[in-house]
RNA sequence: GGGCGCGUAGCUCAGUUGGAUAGAGCAUCAGCCUUCUAAGCUGAGGGUCGCAGGUUCGAUCCCUGCCGCGCCUACCA
């Protein structure tokens, strides 16, 4: 309810300023530094001071004296150098909150596409991939909570170098046949097996540079789709995709569609894009210099103020297309600009009944579904690829798709690295140079990193020990369910508490913590609130008991008023977190809400309260806290365990 | 060389389009379980917001320069 009130206040004030001073300024509301200053502060007088050449304080006084009454606002006062502090009508606000009303969810026009995860299907997922998937999944949940229609895509590069390398490992190094690999797949943890194999082949390349010819041959065979190497490629990629989907589902992460590189090749997506790019002169055939014979995009296209910027090769001199080229075609498909679509088959159905589809190359047996054609596209990709993302956007611009270029958002984030201490704990030897660094980059090629499933297992073990010691009366299954929820809560919160452009130096001690600013702390608050509601038995009809007069009287207690405000801020926070594209804001809010609840829990013994009206109000607040905590955690992809 | 990002308490990080006394967690120290779960709560110590200029009534935030760190800058993906 606060967002509506807020916009009502801000438009009333800006309208008054327009009439009174003939100046149009956006009036923003701030949360005052101290609660005792009131609910909102308006710094508009400071903005006006410059234009009107008048002291901010004097302007604020004029405004306060002349502003017409605003519904829901009780008093205005001038404070500090020119703030207008504003106090709300407590009883009216509380009654509005108590009465079951319905705020209309603003349905956005058109579909939003969020692409995340995108792990090369050649080895186990690691903590870097977890940050991507958790960030993407959380943003999806936030968008959906705000009423937007969202499609989640997980792009599978099943024909790339990384898959080829593992195939090289199986075929050339280990002399494995497809049936041998099939046997390995049915055994456990195929993705872990490939993790080691990938490190092994990478080292082999390093020691024997000649063997890189194996990679070229294998890549070629995979693209052609024929023969044993291609079969191995399909086996590896398909099996690893299954592993990744399982890992992500442990964290509650689902997808709608898995577009694959193999279909982009077979359905000739690139050919269509290439025609458009040539036709609209977005790229040209270079005739001289080091890029002679290549189709390139001029550097000026993606970096306006740098004429001398190197051009970017899109098609190599041997006629093959680069990754960026394919990415331009793929991005065009996401906006429905390619004039083509994949065919789809069901891939799996999640336990909650939600289906996910995978792209296929033929119409035969295809499911009657279609994807892509979004209005806005968020690509969750780490910041190291920002240069390539710029080139993709430049491609859209050069094709005159300016609106789509503007709606292509690189949802970038910094990498997850390893703290030197974490490396030591894993028994990884570091060079003296690396030891001196604040963090060490995770490297699949070196096999240096923490596997996602290992970390989740470790978290569950550690949570289970805690749960079991506190809840001996519960069954093993119940304990395990609670421990899982807590482990996932800890992991997801840990990945979300940092803002996107902060490098996370992964540290076991911090990631495995269940106290302080963590997911379990927030879950604990929700569990305690749930327990009180459970003990209280049947709840009264709040709207009946808590009349405006009763609310107003109870809310003379300043602390209770602050608690009411605390449970009223979810929508406002969601809007701001979405606008900033920063899930960390939502995570932080969850923590602050839980902190507020802790002090409510300490100060107000709900069950013991004997006054009927007060008891009803405390119960209502408890229910609000529980609901808001649950809802906010839900946006973070964190569930509330039955007990802790 | 160029581009992007970062530098805030011992450590890890927030800091809401420039605003009131710069915040939180961890760690340290001192307290709180016969009272709805102590995965909790209360309190204390701890800061030249990298450095130097500039713009402004006002700068952690904007501009310039410098220092330090990271990433990117492939006919790899």
GROMACS .gro file of C-alpha atoms in nm, chain A residues 97-467:
model
  371
   97UNK     CA    1  -0.367  -0.257   0.567
   98UNK     CA    2  -0.584  -0.473   0.791
   99UNK     CA    3  -0.878  -0.472   0.552
  100UNK     CA    4  -0.829  -0.725   0.277
  101UNK     CA    5  -0.792  -0.511  -0.033
  102UNK     CA    6  -0.656  -0.602  -0.372
  103UNK     CA    7  -0.384  -0.410  -0.544
  104UNK     CA    8  -0.398  -0.468  -0.918
  105UNK     CA    9  -0.085  -0.634  -1.049
  106UNK     CA   10   0.043  -0.431  -1.340
  107UNK     CA   11   0.063  -0.672  -1.629
  108UNK     CA   12   0.354  -0.564  -1.845
  109UNK     CA   13   0.296  -0.555  -2.219
  110UNK     CA   14   0.486  -0.826  -2.400
  111UNK     CA   15   0.712  -1.102  -2.289
  112UNK     CA   16   1.043  -1.061  -2.110
  113UNK     CA   17   1.311  -1.316  -2.189
  114UNK     CA   18   1.576  -1.398  -1.933
  115UNK     CA   19   1.863  -1.616  -2.045
  116UNK     CA   20   2.080  -1.761  -1.774
  117UNK     CA   21   2.294  -2.058  -1.667
  118UNK     CA   22   2.438  -2.133  -2.017
  119UNK     CA   23   2.698  -2.376  -1.891
  120UNK     CA   24   2.918  -2.556  -2.139
  121UNK     CA   25   2.788  -2.916  -2.123
  122UNK     CA   26   3.124  -3.079  -2.072
  123UNK     CA   27   3.180  -3.098  -1.696
  124UNK     CA   28   3.020  -3.045  -1.357
  125UNK     CA   29   2.875  -2.704  -1.268
  126UNK     CA   30   3.085  -2.499  -1.026
  127UNK     CA   31   3.028  -2.206  -0.794
  128UNK     CA   32   3.074  -1.952  -1.075
  129UNK     CA   33   2.785  -2.113  -1.263
  130UNK     CA   34   2.581  -2.106  -0.944
  131UNK     CA   35   2.611  -1.730  -0.919
  132UNK     CA   36   2.485  -1.695  -1.275
  133UNK     CA   37   2.189  -1.929  -1.230
  134UNK     CA   38   2.088  -1.797  -0.888
  135UNK     CA   39   2.112  -1.437  -1.003
  136UNK     CA   40   1.910  -1.512  -1.315
  137UNK     CA   41   1.650  -1.724  -1.139
  138UNK     CA   42   1.602  -1.465  -0.865
  139UNK     CA   43   1.559  -1.186  -1.117
  140UNK     CA   44   1.300  -1.400  -1.296
  141UNK     CA   45   1.110  -1.449  -0.970
  142UNK     CA   46   1.122  -1.076  -0.902
  143UNK     CA   47   0.992  -0.992  -1.250
  144UNK     CA   48   0.711  -1.244  -1.212
  145UNK     CA   49   0.624  -1.109  -0.869
  146UNK     CA   50   0.579  -0.770  -1.029
  147UNK     CA   51   0.331  -0.917  -1.276
  148UNK     CA   52   0.552  -0.955  -1.582
  149UNK     CA   53   0.535  -1.245  -1.824
  150UNK     CA   54   0.877  -1.410  -1.833
  151UNK     CA   55   1.033  -1.682  -2.044
  152UNK     CA   56   1.346  -1.850  -1.911
  153UNK     CA   57   1.602  -1.975  -2.158
  154UNK     CA   58   1.911  -2.179  -2.093
  155UNK     CA   59   2.134  -2.185  -2.398
  156UNK     CA   60   2.325  -2.507  -2.455
  157UNK     CA   61   2.648  -2.487  -2.652
  158UNK     CA   62   2.657  -2.857  -2.731
  159UNK     CA   63   2.887  -2.830  -3.035
  160UNK     CA   64   3.161  -2.606  -2.901
  161UNK     CA   65   3.527  -2.643  -2.820
  162UNK     CA   66   3.469  -2.741  -2.458
  163UNK     CA   67   3.253  -3.041  -2.549
  164UNK     CA   68   3.503  -3.129  -2.821
  165UNK     CA   69   3.785  -3.130  -2.567
  166UNK     CA   70   3.614  -3.387  -2.348
  167UNK     CA   71   3.542  -3.597  -2.655
  168UNK     CA   72   3.912  -3.575  -2.741
  169UNK     CA   73   3.987  -3.695  -2.391
  170UNK     CA   74   3.759  -3.998  -2.425
  171UNK     CA   75   3.859  -4.088  -2.780
  172UNK     CA   76   4.226  -4.002  -2.818
  173UNK     CA   77   4.358  -4.012  -2.464
  174UNK     CA   78   4.153  -4.290  -2.309
  175UNK     CA   79   4.057  -4.482  -2.624
  176UNK     CA   80   3.692  -4.503  -2.512
  177UNK     CA   81   3.414  -4.615  -2.745
  178UNK     CA   82   3.059  -4.483  -2.732
  179UNK     CA   83   2.945  -4.793  -2.540
  180UNK     CA   84   3.217  -4.731  -2.280
  181UNK     CA   85   3.095  -4.377  -2.236
  182UNK     CA   86   2.734  -4.495  -2.212
  183UNK     CA   87   2.840  -4.721  -1.926
  184UNK     CA   88   3.009  -4.430  -1.752
  185UNK     CA   89   2.697  -4.220  -1.791
  186UNK     CA   90   2.480  -4.478  -1.616
  187UNK     CA   91   2.731  -4.498  -1.335
  188UNK     CA   92   2.718  -4.210  -1.091
  189UNK     CA   93   2.844  -3.855  -1.129
  190UNK     CA   94   2.936  -3.847  -1.497
  191UNK     CA   95   2.981  -3.472  -1.472
  192UNK     CA   96   3.245  -3.520  -1.202
  193UNK     CA   97   3.422  -3.774  -1.421
  194UNK     CA   98   3.431  -3.525  -1.708
  195UNK     CA   99   3.555  -3.253  -1.473
  196UNK     CA  100   3.876  -3.449  -1.420
  197UNK     CA  101   3.899  -3.556  -1.783
  198UNK     CA  102   3.869  -3.197  -1.899
  199UNK     CA  103   4.154  -3.092  -1.672
  200UNK     CA  104   4.356  -3.386  -1.800
  201UNK     CA  105   4.312  -3.307  -2.169
  202UNK     CA  106   4.378  -2.938  -2.108
  203UNK     CA  107   4.708  -3.027  -1.946
  204UNK     CA  108   4.786  -3.264  -2.233
  205UNK     CA  109   4.736  -2.983  -2.487
  206UNK     CA  110   4.971  -2.769  -2.286
  207UNK     CA  111   5.242  -3.033  -2.279
  208UNK     CA  112   5.183  -3.146  -2.638
  209UNK     CA  113   5.071  -2.852  -2.853
  210UNK     CA  114   5.062  -3.076  -3.160
  211UNK     CA  115   4.767  -3.261  -3.014
  212UNK     CA  116   4.552  -2.952  -3.070
  213UNK     CA  117   4.494  -3.102  -3.413
  214UNK     CA  118   4.269  -3.357  -3.232
  215UNK     CA  119   4.051  -3.070  -3.119
  216UNK     CA  120   4.018  -2.927  -3.470
  217UNK     CA  121   3.930  -3.267  -3.614
  218UNK     CA  122   3.679  -3.337  -3.340
  219UNK     CA  123   3.515  -2.997  -3.370
  220UNK     CA  124   3.481  -3.051  -3.741
  221UNK     CA  125   3.328  -3.396  -3.691
  222UNK     CA  126   3.082  -3.264  -3.432
  223UNK     CA  127   2.968  -2.985  -3.661
  224UNK     CA  128   2.924  -3.230  -3.948
  225UNK     CA  129   2.725  -3.453  -3.713
  226UNK     CA  130   2.864  -3.776  -3.858
  227UNK     CA  131   3.075  -4.056  -3.718
  228UNK     CA  132   3.193  -4.178  -3.381
  229UNK     CA  133   3.335  -3.847  -3.262
  230UNK     CA  134   3.001  -3.677  -3.328
  231UNK     CA  135   2.822  -3.956  -3.145
  232UNK     CA  136   3.053  -3.912  -2.847
  233UNK     CA  137   2.984  -3.539  -2.860
  234UNK     CA  138   2.609  -3.595  -2.844
  235UNK     CA  139   2.645  -3.849  -2.561
  236UNK     CA  140   2.862  -3.620  -2.351
  237UNK     CA  141   2.661  -3.303  -2.405
  238UNK     CA  142   2.321  -3.464  -2.350
  239UNK     CA  143   2.432  -3.645  -2.036
  240UNK     CA  144   2.595  -3.338  -1.887
  241UNK     CA  145   2.289  -3.124  -1.960
  242UNK     CA  146   2.090  -3.375  -1.755
  243UNK     CA  147   2.341  -3.337  -1.472
  244UNK     CA  148   2.321  -2.959  -1.482
  245UNK     CA  149   1.942  -2.964  -1.485
  246UNK     CA  150   1.947  -3.188  -1.179
  247UNK     CA  151   2.193  -2.968  -0.998
  248UNK     CA  152   1.990  -2.656  -1.069
  249UNK     CA  153   1.664  -2.821  -0.970
  250UNK     CA  154   1.819  -2.891  -0.628
  251UNK     CA  155   1.822  -2.513  -0.596
  252UNK     CA  156   1.466  -2.480  -0.724
  253UNK     CA  157   1.579  -2.344  -1.060
  254UNK     CA  158   1.362  -2.420  -1.362
  255UNK     CA  159   1.372  -2.329  -1.728
  256UNK     CA  160   1.113  -2.299  -2.001
  257UNK     CA  161   1.328  -2.384  -2.300
  258UNK     CA  162   1.676  -2.507  -2.386
  259UNK     CA  163   1.782  -2.369  -2.725
  260UNK     CA  164   2.081  -2.560  -2.852
  261UNK     CA  165   2.373  -2.463  -3.067
  262UNK     CA  166   2.331  -2.778  -3.278
  263UNK     CA  167   1.990  -2.657  -3.399
  264UNK     CA  168   2.118  -2.309  -3.465
  265UNK     CA  169   2.362  -2.478  -3.702
  266UNK     CA  170   2.125  -2.727  -3.861
  267UNK     CA  171   1.840  -2.483  -3.908
  268UNK     CA  172   2.085  -2.234  -4.055
  269UNK     CA  173   1.995  -1.947  -3.827
  270UNK     CA  174   2.324  -1.791  -3.914
  271UNK     CA  175   2.255  -1.791  -4.289
  272UNK     CA  176   1.941  -1.580  -4.234
  273UNK     CA  177   2.125  -1.339  -4.008
  274UNK     CA  178   2.416  -1.320  -4.251
  275UNK     CA  179   2.183  -1.219  -4.535
  276UNK     CA  180   2.035  -0.937  -4.328
  277UNK     CA  181   2.376  -0.819  -4.209
  278UNK     CA  182   2.513  -0.810  -4.564
  279UNK     CA  183   2.203  -0.655  -4.711
  280UNK     CA  184   2.195  -0.373  -4.457
  281UNK     CA  185   2.570  -0.325  -4.479
  282UNK     CA  186   2.624  -0.393  -4.110
  283UNK     CA  187   2.932  -0.595  -4.198
  284UNK     CA  188   3.168  -0.586  -4.495
  285UNK     CA  189   3.427  -0.806  -4.661
  286UNK     CA  190   3.771  -0.683  -4.556
  287UNK     CA  191   4.016  -0.673  -4.844
  288UNK     CA  192   4.338  -0.571  -4.676
  289UNK     CA  193   4.535  -0.594  -4.354
  290UNK     CA  194   4.538  -0.877  -4.104
  291UNK     CA  195   4.168  -0.944  -4.145
  292UNK     CA  196   4.175  -0.969  -4.523
  293UNK     CA  197   3.915  -1.217  -4.647
  294UNK     CA  198   3.702  -1.190  -4.334
  295UNK     CA  199   3.357  -1.037  -4.295
  296UNK     CA  200   3.401  -0.782  -4.020
  297UNK     CA  201   3.199  -0.531  -3.823
  298UNK     CA  202   3.376  -0.193  -3.811
  299UNK     CA  203   3.496  -0.091  -3.466
  300UNK     CA  204   3.306   0.235  -3.490
  301UNK     CA  205   2.981   0.036  -3.480
  302UNK     CA  206   3.025  -0.077  -3.121
  303UNK     CA  207   3.239   0.201  -2.981
  304UNK     CA  208   3.119   0.534  -3.115
  305UNK     CA  209   3.401   0.754  -2.992
  306UNK     CA  210   3.677   0.532  -3.120
  307UNK     CA  211   3.724   0.536  -3.495
  308UNK     CA  212   4.053   0.353  -3.465
  309UNK     CA  213   3.902   0.064  -3.272
  310UNK     CA  214   3.986  -0.272  -3.428
  311UNK     CA  215   3.707  -0.421  -3.630
  312UNK     CA  216   3.555  -0.744  -3.508
  313UNK     CA  217   3.573  -1.054  -3.724
  314UNK     CA  218   3.228  -1.206  -3.774
  315UNK     CA  219   3.305  -1.457  -4.050
  316UNK     CA  220   3.656  -1.604  -4.072
  317UNK     CA  221   3.850  -1.612  -4.395
  318UNK     CA  222   3.781  -1.986  -4.418
  319UNK     CA  223   3.408  -1.908  -4.432
  320UNK     CA  224   3.314  -2.026  -4.081
  321UNK     CA  225   3.120  -1.799  -3.849
  322UNK     CA  226   3.253  -1.690  -3.511
  323UNK     CA  227   3.075  -1.726  -3.182
  324UNK     CA  228   2.972  -1.360  -3.189
  325UNK     CA  229   2.813  -1.406  -3.528
  326UNK     CA  230   2.603  -1.693  -3.403
  327UNK     CA  231   2.517  -1.487  -3.098
  328UNK     CA  232   2.384  -1.207  -3.316
  329UNK     CA  233   2.160  -1.458  -3.495
  330UNK     CA  234   2.046  -1.601  -3.162
  331UNK     CA  235   1.972  -1.256  -3.021
  332UNK     CA  236   1.767  -1.177  -3.333
  333UNK     CA  237   1.568  -1.495  -3.277
  334UNK     CA  238   1.499  -1.391  -2.919
  335UNK     CA  239   1.330  -1.078  -3.051
  336UNK     CA  240   1.153  -1.264  -3.333
  337UNK     CA  241   1.358  -1.082  -3.597
  338UNK     CA  242   1.507  -1.382  -3.772
  339UNK     CA  243   1.199  -1.507  -3.953
  340UNK     CA  244   1.277  -1.857  -3.822
  341UNK     CA  245   1.205  -2.067  -3.517
  342UNK     CA  246   1.329  -2.394  -3.374
  343UNK     CA  247   1.119  -2.705  -3.342
  344UNK     CA  248   1.073  -2.830  -2.988
  345UNK     CA  249   1.038  -3.148  -2.794
  346UNK     CA  250   0.955  -3.196  -2.428
  347UNK     CA  251   1.278  -3.232  -2.232
  348UNK     CA  252   1.141  -3.309  -1.887
  349UNK     CA  253   0.859  -3.221  -1.652
  350UNK     CA  254   0.953  -3.086  -1.311
  351UNK     CA  255   0.805  -3.230  -0.994
  352UNK     CA  256   0.562  -2.938  -0.980
  353UNK     CA  257   0.431  -3.019  -1.328
  354UNK     CA  258   0.613  -2.746  -1.518
  355UNK     CA  259   0.746  -2.868  -1.855
  356UNK     CA  260   1.072  -2.763  -2.015
  357UNK     CA  261   1.133  -2.799  -2.388
  358UNK     CA  262   1.449  -2.848  -2.589
  359UNK     CA  263   1.511  -2.736  -2.946
  360UNK     CA  264   1.512  -2.993  -3.226
  361UNK     CA  265   1.591  -2.968  -3.594
  362UNK     CA  266   1.292  -3.141  -3.747
  363UNK     CA  267   0.917  -3.086  -3.752
  364UNK     CA  268   0.865  -3.457  -3.701
  365UNK     CA  269   0.717  -3.522  -3.360
  366UNK     CA  270   0.760  -3.159  -3.262
  367UNK     CA  271   0.550  -3.021  -2.977
  368UNK     CA  272   0.302  -2.744  -3.066
  369UNK     CA  273   0.484  -2.473  -2.873
  370UNK     CA  274   0.688  -2.172  -2.967
  371UNK     CA  275   0.941  -1.958  -2.788
  372UNK     CA  276   1.135  -1.638  -2.842
  373UNK     CA  277   0.984  -1.321  -2.982
  374UNK     CA  278   1.035  -1.123  -2.662
  375UNK     CA  279   0.994  -0.750  -2.608
  376UNK     CA  280   1.288  -0.724  -2.373
  377UNK     CA  281   1.583  -0.956  -2.328
  378UNK     CA  282   1.808  -0.996  -2.026
  379UNK     CA  283   2.126  -1.193  -2.088
  380UNK     CA  284   2.278  -1.305  -1.761
  381UNK     CA  285   2.642  -1.328  -1.860
  382UNK     CA  286   2.953  -1.248  -1.662
  383UNK     CA  287   3.117  -0.911  -1.710
  384UNK     CA  288   3.418  -1.054  -1.890
  385UNK     CA  289   3.198  -1.092  -2.193
  386UNK     CA  290   3.077  -0.735  -2.203
  387UNK     CA  291   3.283  -0.663  -2.514
  388UNK     CA  292   3.108  -0.943  -2.702
  389UNK     CA  293   2.769  -0.833  -2.574
  390UNK     CA  294   2.844  -0.484  -2.704
  391UNK     CA  295   2.915  -0.632  -3.047
  392UNK     CA  296   2.583  -0.819  -3.043
  393UNK     CA  297   2.393  -0.501  -2.960
  394UNK     CA  298   2.590  -0.313  -3.226
  395UNK     CA  299   2.478  -0.576  -3.474
  396UNK     CA  300   2.112  -0.508  -3.394
  397UNK     CA  301   2.170  -0.134  -3.425
  398UNK     CA  302   2.347  -0.174  -3.758
  399UNK     CA  303   2.044  -0.369  -3.876
  400UNK     CA  304   1.828  -0.074  -3.772
  401UNK     CA  305   1.665  -0.266  -3.489
  402UNK     CA  306   1.716   0.023  -3.252
  403UNK     CA  307   1.430  -0.057  -3.019
  404UNK     CA  308   1.551  -0.415  -2.977
  405UNK     CA  309   1.907  -0.295  -2.929
  406UNK     CA  310   1.788  -0.070  -2.648
  407UNK     CA  311   1.595  -0.363  -2.498
  408UNK     CA  312   1.894  -0.596  -2.504
  409UNK     CA  313   2.024  -0.589  -2.151
  410UNK     CA  314   2.354  -0.744  -2.058
  411UNK     CA  315   2.273  -0.844  -1.701
  412UNK     CA  316   2.638  -0.862  -1.609
  413UNK     CA  317   2.799  -0.976  -1.290
  414UNK     CA  318   3.152  -1.027  -1.168
  415UNK     CA  319   3.308  -1.367  -1.136
  416UNK     CA  320   3.325  -1.592  -0.833
  417UNK     CA  321   3.688  -1.642  -0.746
  418UNK     CA  322   3.850  -1.846  -0.472
  419UNK     CA  323   4.004  -1.697  -0.163
  420UNK     CA  324   4.360  -1.825  -0.113
  421UNK     CA  325   4.239  -1.979   0.212
  422UNK     CA  326   3.970  -2.178   0.027
  423UNK     CA  327   4.235  -2.309  -0.212
  424UNK     CA  328   4.444  -2.426   0.079
  425UNK     CA  329   4.143  -2.605   0.228
  426UNK     CA  330   4.093  -2.786  -0.102
  427UNK     CA  331   4.458  -2.888  -0.105
  428UNK     CA  332   4.534  -2.682  -0.414
  429UNK     CA  333   4.891  -2.567  -0.441
  430UNK     CA  334   4.928  -2.202  -0.531
  431UNK     CA  335   5.223  -2.020  -0.678
  432UNK     CA  336   5.379  -1.754  -0.458
  433UNK     CA  337   5.230  -1.500  -0.696
  434UNK     CA  338   4.878  -1.638  -0.654
  435UNK     CA  339   4.914  -1.656  -0.278
  436UNK     CA  340   4.973  -1.283  -0.266
  437UNK     CA  341   4.653  -1.208  -0.458
  438UNK     CA  342   4.326  -1.131  -0.285
  439UNK     CA  343   4.164  -1.411  -0.486
  440UNK     CA  344   4.237  -1.672  -0.750
  441UNK     CA  345   4.023  -1.726  -1.058
  442UNK     CA  346   3.826  -2.049  -1.087
  443UNK     CA  347   3.951  -2.249  -1.383
  444UNK     CA  348   3.775  -2.545  -1.538
  445UNK     CA  349   4.080  -2.615  -1.748
  446UNK     CA  350   4.295  -2.647  -1.439
  447UNK     CA  351   4.021  -2.829  -1.252
  448UNK     CA  352   4.047  -2.551  -0.996
  449UNK     CA  353   3.715  -2.478  -0.838
  450UNK     CA  354   3.435  -2.592  -0.609
  451UNK     CA  355   3.174  -2.814  -0.772
  452UNK     CA  356   2.816  -2.704  -0.714
  453UNK     CA  357   2.692  -3.047  -0.603
  454UNK     CA  358   2.982  -3.087  -0.361
  455UNK     CA  359   2.906  -2.754  -0.202
  456UNK     CA  360   2.534  -2.830  -0.175
  457UNK     CA  361   2.611  -3.168  -0.016
  458UNK     CA  362   2.847  -3.006   0.230
  459UNK     CA  363   2.586  -2.746   0.322
  460UNK     CA  364   2.317  -3.009   0.373
  461UNK     CA  365   2.546  -3.220   0.593
  462UNK     CA  366   2.630  -2.924   0.807
  463UNK     CA  367   2.269  -2.805   0.829
  464UNK     CA  368   2.152  -3.157   0.910
  465UNK     CA  369   2.387  -3.179   1.207
  466UNK     CA  370   2.236  -2.858   1.347
  467UNK     CA  371   1.876  -2.955   1.273
   0.00000   0.00000   0.00000
